[in-house]
CSV table of C-alpha atoms in Angstrom, one decimal:
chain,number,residue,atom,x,y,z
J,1,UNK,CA,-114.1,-238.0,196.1
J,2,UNK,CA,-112.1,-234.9,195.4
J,3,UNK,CA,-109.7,-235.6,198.5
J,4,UNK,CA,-109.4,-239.7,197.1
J,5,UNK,CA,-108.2,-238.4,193.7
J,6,UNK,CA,-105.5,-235.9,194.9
J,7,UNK,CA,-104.4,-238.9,197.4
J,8,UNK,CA,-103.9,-241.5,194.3
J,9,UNK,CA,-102.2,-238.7,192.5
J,10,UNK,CA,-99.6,-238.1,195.3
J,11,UNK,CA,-99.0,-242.0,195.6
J,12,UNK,CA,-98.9,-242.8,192.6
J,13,UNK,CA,-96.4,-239.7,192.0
J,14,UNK,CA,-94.4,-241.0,195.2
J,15,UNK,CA,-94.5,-244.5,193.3
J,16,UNK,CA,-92.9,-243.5,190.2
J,17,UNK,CA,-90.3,-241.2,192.2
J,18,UNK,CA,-88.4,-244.7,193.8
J,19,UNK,CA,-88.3,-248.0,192.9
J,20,UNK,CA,-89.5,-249.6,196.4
J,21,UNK,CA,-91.6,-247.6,199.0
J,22,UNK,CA,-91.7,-249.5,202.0
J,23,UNK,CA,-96.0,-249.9,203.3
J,24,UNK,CA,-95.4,-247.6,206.6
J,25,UNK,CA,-93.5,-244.9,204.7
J,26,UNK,CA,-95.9,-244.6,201.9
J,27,UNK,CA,-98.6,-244.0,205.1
J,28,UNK,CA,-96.2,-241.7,206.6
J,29,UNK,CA,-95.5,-239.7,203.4
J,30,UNK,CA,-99.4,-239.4,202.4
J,31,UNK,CA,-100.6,-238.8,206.4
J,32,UNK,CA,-102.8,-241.8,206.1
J,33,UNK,CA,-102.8,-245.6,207.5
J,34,UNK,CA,-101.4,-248.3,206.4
J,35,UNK,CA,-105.0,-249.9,205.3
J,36,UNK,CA,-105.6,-246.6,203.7
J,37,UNK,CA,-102.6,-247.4,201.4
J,38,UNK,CA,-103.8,-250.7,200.7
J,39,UNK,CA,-107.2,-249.3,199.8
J,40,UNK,CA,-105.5,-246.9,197.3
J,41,UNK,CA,-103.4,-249.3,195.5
J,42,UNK,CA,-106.1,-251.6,194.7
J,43,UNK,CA,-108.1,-248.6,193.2
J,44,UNK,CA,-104.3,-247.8,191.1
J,45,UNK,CA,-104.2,-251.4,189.8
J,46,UNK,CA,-108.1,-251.5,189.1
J,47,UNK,CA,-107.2,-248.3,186.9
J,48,UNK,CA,-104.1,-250.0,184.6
J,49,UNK,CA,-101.3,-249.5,186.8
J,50,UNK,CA,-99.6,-252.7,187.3
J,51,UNK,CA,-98.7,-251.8,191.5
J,52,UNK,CA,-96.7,-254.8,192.3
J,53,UNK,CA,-97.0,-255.6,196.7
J,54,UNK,CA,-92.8,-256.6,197.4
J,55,UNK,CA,-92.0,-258.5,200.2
J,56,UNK,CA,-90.1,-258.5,203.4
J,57,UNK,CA,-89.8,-257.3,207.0
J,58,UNK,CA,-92.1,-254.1,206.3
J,59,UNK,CA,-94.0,-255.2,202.9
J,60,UNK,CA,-94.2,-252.7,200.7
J,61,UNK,CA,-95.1,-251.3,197.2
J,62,UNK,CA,-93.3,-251.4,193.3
J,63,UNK,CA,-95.0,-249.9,190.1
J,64,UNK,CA,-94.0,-252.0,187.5
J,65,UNK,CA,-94.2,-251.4,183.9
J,66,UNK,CA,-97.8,-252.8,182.2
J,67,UNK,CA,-98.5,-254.6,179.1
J,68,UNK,CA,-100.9,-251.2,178.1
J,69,UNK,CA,-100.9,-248.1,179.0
J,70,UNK,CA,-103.2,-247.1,181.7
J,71,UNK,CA,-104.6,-243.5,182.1
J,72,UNK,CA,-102.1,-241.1,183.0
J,73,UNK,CA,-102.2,-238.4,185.8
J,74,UNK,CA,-100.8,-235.2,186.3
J,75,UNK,CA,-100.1,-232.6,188.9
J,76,UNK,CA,-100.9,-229.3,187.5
J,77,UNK,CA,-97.0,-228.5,186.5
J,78,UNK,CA,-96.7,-231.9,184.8
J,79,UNK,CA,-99.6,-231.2,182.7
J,80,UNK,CA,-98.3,-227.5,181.6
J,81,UNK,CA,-94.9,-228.5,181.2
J,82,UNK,CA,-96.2,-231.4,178.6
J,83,UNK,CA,-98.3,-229.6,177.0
J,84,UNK,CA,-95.7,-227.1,175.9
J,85,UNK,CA,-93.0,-229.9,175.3
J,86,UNK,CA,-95.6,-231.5,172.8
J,87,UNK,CA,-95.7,-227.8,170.8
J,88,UNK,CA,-92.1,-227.9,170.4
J,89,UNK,CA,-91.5,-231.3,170.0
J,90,UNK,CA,-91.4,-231.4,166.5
J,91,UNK,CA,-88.6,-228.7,166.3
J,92,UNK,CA,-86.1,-231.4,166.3
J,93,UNK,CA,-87.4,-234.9,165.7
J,94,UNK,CA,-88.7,-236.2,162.6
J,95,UNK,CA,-92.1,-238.5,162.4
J,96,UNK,CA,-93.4,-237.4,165.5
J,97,UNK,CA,-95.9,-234.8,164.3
J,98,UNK,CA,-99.0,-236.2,164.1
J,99,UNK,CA,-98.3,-238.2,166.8
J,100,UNK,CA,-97.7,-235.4,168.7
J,101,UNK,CA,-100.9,-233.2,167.8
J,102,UNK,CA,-102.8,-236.2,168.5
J,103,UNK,CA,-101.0,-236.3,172.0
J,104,UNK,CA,-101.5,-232.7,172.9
J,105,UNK,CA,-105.1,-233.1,171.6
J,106,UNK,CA,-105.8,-235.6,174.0
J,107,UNK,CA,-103.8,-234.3,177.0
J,108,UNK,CA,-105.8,-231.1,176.9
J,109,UNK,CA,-109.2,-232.2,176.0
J,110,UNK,CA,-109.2,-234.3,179.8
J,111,UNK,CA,-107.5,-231.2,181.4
J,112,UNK,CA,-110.0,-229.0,183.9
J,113,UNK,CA,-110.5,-225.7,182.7
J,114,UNK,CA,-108.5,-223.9,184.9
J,115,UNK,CA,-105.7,-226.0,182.8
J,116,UNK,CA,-106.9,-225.7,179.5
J,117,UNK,CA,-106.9,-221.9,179.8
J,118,UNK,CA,-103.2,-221.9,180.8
J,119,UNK,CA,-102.5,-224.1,178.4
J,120,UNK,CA,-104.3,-222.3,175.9
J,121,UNK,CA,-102.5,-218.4,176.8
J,122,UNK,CA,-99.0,-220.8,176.1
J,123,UNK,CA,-99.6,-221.3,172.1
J,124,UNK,CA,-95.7,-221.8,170.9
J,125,UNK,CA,-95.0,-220.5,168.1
J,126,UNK,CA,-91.5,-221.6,166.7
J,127,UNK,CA,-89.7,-219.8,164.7
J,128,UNK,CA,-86.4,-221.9,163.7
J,129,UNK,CA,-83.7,-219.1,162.9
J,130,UNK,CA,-81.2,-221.9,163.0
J,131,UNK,CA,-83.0,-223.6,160.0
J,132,UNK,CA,-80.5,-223.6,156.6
J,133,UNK,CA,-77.4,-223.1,159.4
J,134,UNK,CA,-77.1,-225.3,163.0
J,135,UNK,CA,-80.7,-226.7,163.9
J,136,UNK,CA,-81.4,-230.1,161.9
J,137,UNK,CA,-83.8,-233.0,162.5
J,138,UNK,CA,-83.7,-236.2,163.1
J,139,UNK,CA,-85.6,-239.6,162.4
J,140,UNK,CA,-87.3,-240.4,165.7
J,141,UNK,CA,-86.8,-244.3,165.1
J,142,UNK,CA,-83.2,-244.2,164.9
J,143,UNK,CA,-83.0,-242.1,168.3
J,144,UNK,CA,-85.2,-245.1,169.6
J,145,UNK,CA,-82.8,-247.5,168.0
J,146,UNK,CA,-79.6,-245.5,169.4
J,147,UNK,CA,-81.7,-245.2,172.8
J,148,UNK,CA,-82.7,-248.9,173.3
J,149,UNK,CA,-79.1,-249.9,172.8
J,150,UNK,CA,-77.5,-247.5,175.4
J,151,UNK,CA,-80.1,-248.2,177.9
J,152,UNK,CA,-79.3,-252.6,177.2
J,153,UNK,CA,-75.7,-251.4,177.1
J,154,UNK,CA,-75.3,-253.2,173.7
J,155,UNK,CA,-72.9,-252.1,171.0
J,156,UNK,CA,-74.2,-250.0,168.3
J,157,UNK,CA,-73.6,-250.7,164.8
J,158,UNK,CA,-74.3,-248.2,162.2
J,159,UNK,CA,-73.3,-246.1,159.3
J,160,UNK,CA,-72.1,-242.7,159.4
J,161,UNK,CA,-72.2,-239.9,156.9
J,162,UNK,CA,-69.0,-238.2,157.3
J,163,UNK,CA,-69.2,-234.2,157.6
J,164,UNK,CA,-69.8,-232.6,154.2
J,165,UNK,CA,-71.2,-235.0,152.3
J,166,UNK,CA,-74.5,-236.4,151.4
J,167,UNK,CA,-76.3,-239.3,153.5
J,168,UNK,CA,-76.5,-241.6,150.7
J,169,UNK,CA,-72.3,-241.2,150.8
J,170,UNK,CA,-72.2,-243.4,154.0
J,171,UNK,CA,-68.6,-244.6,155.3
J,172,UNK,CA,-68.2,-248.7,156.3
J,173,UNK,CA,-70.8,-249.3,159.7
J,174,UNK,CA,-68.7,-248.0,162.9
J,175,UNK,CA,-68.8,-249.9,166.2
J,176,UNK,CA,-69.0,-248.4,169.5
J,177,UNK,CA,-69.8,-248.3,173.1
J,178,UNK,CA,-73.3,-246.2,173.5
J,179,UNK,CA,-72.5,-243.6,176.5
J,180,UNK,CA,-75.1,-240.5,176.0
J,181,UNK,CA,-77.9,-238.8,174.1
J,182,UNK,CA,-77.7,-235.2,173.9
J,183,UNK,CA,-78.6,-231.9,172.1
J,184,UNK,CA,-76.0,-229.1,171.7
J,185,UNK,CA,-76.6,-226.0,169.1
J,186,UNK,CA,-80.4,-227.4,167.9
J,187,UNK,CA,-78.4,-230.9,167.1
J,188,UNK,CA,-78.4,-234.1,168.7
J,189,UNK,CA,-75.0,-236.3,169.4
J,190,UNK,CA,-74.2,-239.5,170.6
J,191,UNK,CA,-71.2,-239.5,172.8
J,192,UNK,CA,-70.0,-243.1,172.9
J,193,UNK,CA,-67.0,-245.0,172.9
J,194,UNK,CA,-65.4,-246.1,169.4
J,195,UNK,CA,-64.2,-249.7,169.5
J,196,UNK,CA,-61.7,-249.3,166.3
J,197,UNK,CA,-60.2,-246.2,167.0
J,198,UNK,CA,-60.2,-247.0,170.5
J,199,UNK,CA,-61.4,-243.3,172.0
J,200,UNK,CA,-64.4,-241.2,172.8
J,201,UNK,CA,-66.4,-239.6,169.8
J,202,UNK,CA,-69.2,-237.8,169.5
J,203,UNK,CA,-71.4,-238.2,166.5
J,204,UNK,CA,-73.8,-236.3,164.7
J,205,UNK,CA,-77.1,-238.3,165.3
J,206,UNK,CA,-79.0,-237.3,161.8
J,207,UNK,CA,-75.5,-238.8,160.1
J,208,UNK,CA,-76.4,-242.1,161.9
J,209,UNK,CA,-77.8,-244.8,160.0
J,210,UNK,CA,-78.4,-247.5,162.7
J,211,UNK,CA,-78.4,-251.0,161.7
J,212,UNK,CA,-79.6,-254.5,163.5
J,213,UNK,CA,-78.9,-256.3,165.3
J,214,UNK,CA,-77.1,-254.8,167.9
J,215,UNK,CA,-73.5,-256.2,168.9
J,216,UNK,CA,-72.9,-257.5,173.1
J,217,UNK,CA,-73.5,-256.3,176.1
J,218,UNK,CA,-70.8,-254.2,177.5
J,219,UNK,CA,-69.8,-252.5,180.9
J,220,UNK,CA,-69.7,-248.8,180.7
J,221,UNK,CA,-66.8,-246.9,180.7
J,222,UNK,CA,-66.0,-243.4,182.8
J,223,UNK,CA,-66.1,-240.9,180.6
J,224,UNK,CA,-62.9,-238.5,180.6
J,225,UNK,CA,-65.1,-235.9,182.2
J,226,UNK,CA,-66.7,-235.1,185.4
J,227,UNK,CA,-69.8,-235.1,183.6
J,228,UNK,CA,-71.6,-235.3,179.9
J,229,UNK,CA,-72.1,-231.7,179.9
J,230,UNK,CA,-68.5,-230.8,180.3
J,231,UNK,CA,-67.6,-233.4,177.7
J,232,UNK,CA,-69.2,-231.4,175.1
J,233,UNK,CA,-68.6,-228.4,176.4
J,234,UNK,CA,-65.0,-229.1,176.2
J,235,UNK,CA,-65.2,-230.8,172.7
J,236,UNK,CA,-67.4,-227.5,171.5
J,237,UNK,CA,-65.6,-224.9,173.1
J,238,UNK,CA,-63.3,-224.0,169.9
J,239,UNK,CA,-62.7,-224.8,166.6
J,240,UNK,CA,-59.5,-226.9,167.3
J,241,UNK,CA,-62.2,-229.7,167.7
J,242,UNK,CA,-63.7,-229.2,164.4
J,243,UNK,CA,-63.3,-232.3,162.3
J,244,UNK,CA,-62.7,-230.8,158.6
J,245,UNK,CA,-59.3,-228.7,158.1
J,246,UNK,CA,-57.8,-227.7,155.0
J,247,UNK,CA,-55.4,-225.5,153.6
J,248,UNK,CA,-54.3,-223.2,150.8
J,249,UNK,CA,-52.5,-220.5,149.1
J,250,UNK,CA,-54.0,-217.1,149.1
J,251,UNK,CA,-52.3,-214.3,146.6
J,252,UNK,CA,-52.9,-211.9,149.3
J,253,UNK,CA,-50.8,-209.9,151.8
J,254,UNK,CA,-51.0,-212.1,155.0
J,255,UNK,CA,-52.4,-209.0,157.3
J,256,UNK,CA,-55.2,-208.4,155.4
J,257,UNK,CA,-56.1,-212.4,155.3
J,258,UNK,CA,-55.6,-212.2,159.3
J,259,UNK,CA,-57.9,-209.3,159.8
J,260,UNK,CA,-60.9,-211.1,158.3
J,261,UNK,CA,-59.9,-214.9,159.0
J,262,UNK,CA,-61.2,-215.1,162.1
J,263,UNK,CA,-58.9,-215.9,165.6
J,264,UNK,CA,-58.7,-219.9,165.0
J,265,UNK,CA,-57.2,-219.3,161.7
J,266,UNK,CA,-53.9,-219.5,160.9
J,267,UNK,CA,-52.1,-217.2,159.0
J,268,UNK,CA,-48.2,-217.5,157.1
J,269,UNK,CA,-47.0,-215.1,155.3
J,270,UNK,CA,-45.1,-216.6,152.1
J,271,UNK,CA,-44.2,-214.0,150.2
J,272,UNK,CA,-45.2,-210.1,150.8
J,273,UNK,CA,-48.4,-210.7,148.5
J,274,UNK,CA,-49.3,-214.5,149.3
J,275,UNK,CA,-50.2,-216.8,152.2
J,276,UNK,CA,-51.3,-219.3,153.5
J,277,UNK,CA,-54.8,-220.2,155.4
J,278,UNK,CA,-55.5,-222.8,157.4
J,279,UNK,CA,-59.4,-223.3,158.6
J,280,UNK,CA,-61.3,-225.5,160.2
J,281,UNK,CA,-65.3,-225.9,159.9
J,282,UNK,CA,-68.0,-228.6,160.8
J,283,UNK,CA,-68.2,-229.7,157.2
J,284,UNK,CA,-65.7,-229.8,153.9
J,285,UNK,CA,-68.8,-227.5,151.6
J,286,UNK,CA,-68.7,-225.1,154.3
J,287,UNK,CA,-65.1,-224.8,154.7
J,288,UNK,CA,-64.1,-224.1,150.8
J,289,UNK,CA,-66.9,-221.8,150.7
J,290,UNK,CA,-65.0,-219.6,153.5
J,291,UNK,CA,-62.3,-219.6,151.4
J,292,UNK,CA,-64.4,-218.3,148.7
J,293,UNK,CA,-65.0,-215.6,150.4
J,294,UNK,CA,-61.9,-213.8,150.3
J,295,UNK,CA,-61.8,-212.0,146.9
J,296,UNK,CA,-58.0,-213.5,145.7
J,297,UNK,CA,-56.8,-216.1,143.7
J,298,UNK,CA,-56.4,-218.9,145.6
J,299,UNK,CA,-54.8,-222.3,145.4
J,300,UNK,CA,-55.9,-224.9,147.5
J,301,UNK,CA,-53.3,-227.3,149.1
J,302,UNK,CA,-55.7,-229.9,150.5
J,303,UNK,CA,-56.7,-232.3,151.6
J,304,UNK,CA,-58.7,-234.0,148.5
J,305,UNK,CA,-62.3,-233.4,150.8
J,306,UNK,CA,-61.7,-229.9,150.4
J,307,UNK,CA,-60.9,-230.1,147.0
J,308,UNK,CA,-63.8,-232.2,145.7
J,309,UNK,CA,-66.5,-229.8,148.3
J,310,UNK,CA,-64.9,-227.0,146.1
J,311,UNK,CA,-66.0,-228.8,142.5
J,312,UNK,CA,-69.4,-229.4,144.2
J,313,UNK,CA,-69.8,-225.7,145.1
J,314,UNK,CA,-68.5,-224.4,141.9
J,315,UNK,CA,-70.9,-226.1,140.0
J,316,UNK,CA,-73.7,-225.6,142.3
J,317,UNK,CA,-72.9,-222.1,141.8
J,318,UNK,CA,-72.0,-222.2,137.5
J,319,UNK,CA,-76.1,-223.5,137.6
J,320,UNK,CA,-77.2,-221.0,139.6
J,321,UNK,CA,-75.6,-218.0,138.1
J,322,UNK,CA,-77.0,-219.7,134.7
C-alpha cells in the first residue's frame, strides 16, 4: 500500500509538472507498465483529480482543472515549504488570515509525525521592522482582480492614489496593459503598460483600486528589459526614479546643506548663506518632512504637492505638540 501511495504521488507530481505526458513515458518515468499507469490514474480520478486520457499516436495523460478541489498531496519538501509560507503569509496580504490559520491547521493535522515535528521546530515568528516605513499590505481581492486580468491578458481599469496622499484622494481610473506581479522592498507593484501615457509604469499595488469590468484582450508587449527583475531593478536602483521632486530655498551655506543632503540631492549655492535643495522621495509628506529637517529657514519653491504635504505636516505637528 505504502509503495501504491508514493507511486500516485510521483505521477500525479509528474502530471502537474507538464501539460501532456505521453502513456509510455509516464511508464518509463515511474519504472512501471503501461497498465500499471492506467491502474493509477483511475485511482487519481476516483480521488477528485479530474486526469483527462488525450489522444493520438501514443495516448496519453492531462490533469485538468476540477469543479472541487480534491485532496492534495505532498512530497515532504512541498509540505514544509507550505507550511512556513502559510506563517508568513499574512505579512503582506490583507484578508487572508483566518483563511490562512485554517489552511495551516489543516495541512498539519494530516501530516505524519515525522512532518509535524519539523513543522512544529519551524514556528515563524515575524517581526515587521519595515512596519511605519517600506513594508505595507494589501487587499488580497484586488491582487486577485489585478491577477485574473494579467493572466486573461485583459486591460485593467482602476484608480490610483497618487504618492503622498490619502486613498480616499484617488486620481481619474488609469488604463493599462497588465505585464507583472511583484514584491520589491516588503511592497507589491504592478508593472504594466499605460495606454494614455503610452510607456511602462510600475504601480504601487495598495494605491490600486481596481474596478469592473475589465477592458479587451490584448497581446503582450516585450518589456524594455531582459527580464521583470532587471526592470525593477533598474527603476529602483536610485532616486532619479523617484516620482515626487521638489524644491526650495535654504538660508544656509550650500556646503553644509551638501554634507547632510544625501548624494542624489542637489545642491546651488545662491548666495554665500543660502541655497537651494532639490530632493526626490517616494511620497510628497515624506519629502517636505526632509526638508524639515535641516534647522534653517526655508522657502519652498514647489511644486504645489510639496507645498500642500507641508500644511498637512505642520498641522499634524501644531496638534501634536499641543
Amino acid at each position: 500500500m505504502s509503495e501504491t501511495s508514493a507511486r500516485l504521488l510521483s505521477l500525479l507530481s509528474l502530471l502537474q509538472a507538464r501539460r501532456d505526458w505521453p502513456g509510455a513515458l509516464l511508464a518509463d518515468r515511474l519504472e512501471v507498465s503501461p497498465r500499471t499507469v492506467r491502474r493509477d490514474v483511475d485511482r487519481l480520478r476516483d480521488l477528485g483529480y479530474p486526469v483527462r486520457a488525450t489522444k493520438g499516436p501514443d495516448g496519453g495523460y492531462r490533469l485538468d482543472a476540477g469543479a472541487d478541489l480534491p485532496p492534495l498531496l505532498f512530497d515532504d519538501d512541498q509540505a514544509i515549504a507550505v507550511a512556513v509560507a502559510l506563517q508568513t503569509a499574512t505579512t503582506t496580504v490583507t484578508g487572508i488570515e483566518e483563511g490562512a490559520l485554517r489552511a495551516l491547521a489543516t495541512v498539519r493535522q494530516v501530516m505524519p509525525a515525522r512532518l509535524r515535528q519539523r513543522v512544529d521546530a519551524l514556528q515563524v515568528t515575524t517581526v515587521d521592522k519595515y512596519a511605519d516605513t517600506r513594508r505595507t499590505k494589501v487587499d488580497s481581492e484586488h491582487l486577485i482582480a489585478i491577477g485574473t486580468a494579467l493572466r486573461a491578458c485583459e486591460v485593467l481599469r482602476f484608480d490610483y492614489a497618487s504618492p503622498g496622499a490619502s486613498t480616499d484622494e484617488w486620481v481619474p481610473p488609469r488604463r493599462v496593459e497588465p505585464h507583472h506581479l511583484v514584491t520589491w522592498g516588503g511592497r507589491w507593484y504592478l508593472v504594466a503598460f499605460d495606454l494614455e501615457r503610452n510607456d511602462w509604469r510600475t504601480f504601487r499595488v495598495d494605491r490600486m483600486l481596481p474596478k469592473t469590468p475589465t477592458g479587451p484582450r490584448f497581446t503582450p508587449r516585450e518589456l524594455p528589459a531582459p527580464d521583470v527583475a532587471t526592470y525593477i531593478s533598474s527603476k529602483f536602483k536610485s532616486q532619479d526614479q523617484w516620482p515626487c521632486r521638489g524644491e526650495a530655498i535654504l538660508q544656509a551655506k550650500a556646503a553644509d546643506i551638501a554634507r547632510w543632503a544625501g548624494r542624489d540631492a542637489i545642491v546651488e549655492e545662491i548666495t554665500p548663506t543660502s541655497c537651494r535643495l532639490i530632493l526626490r522621495a517616494w511620497s510628497w509628506n515624506g519629502l517636505a518632512a526632509t526638508f524639515g529637517m535641516f534647522e534653517c529657514d526655508l522657502e519652498f519653491v514647489g511644486p504645489a504637492e510639496l507645498k500642500t504635504a507641508a500644511t498637512h505636516l505642520a498641522t499634524r505637528y501644531t496638534r501634536a505638540a499641543s
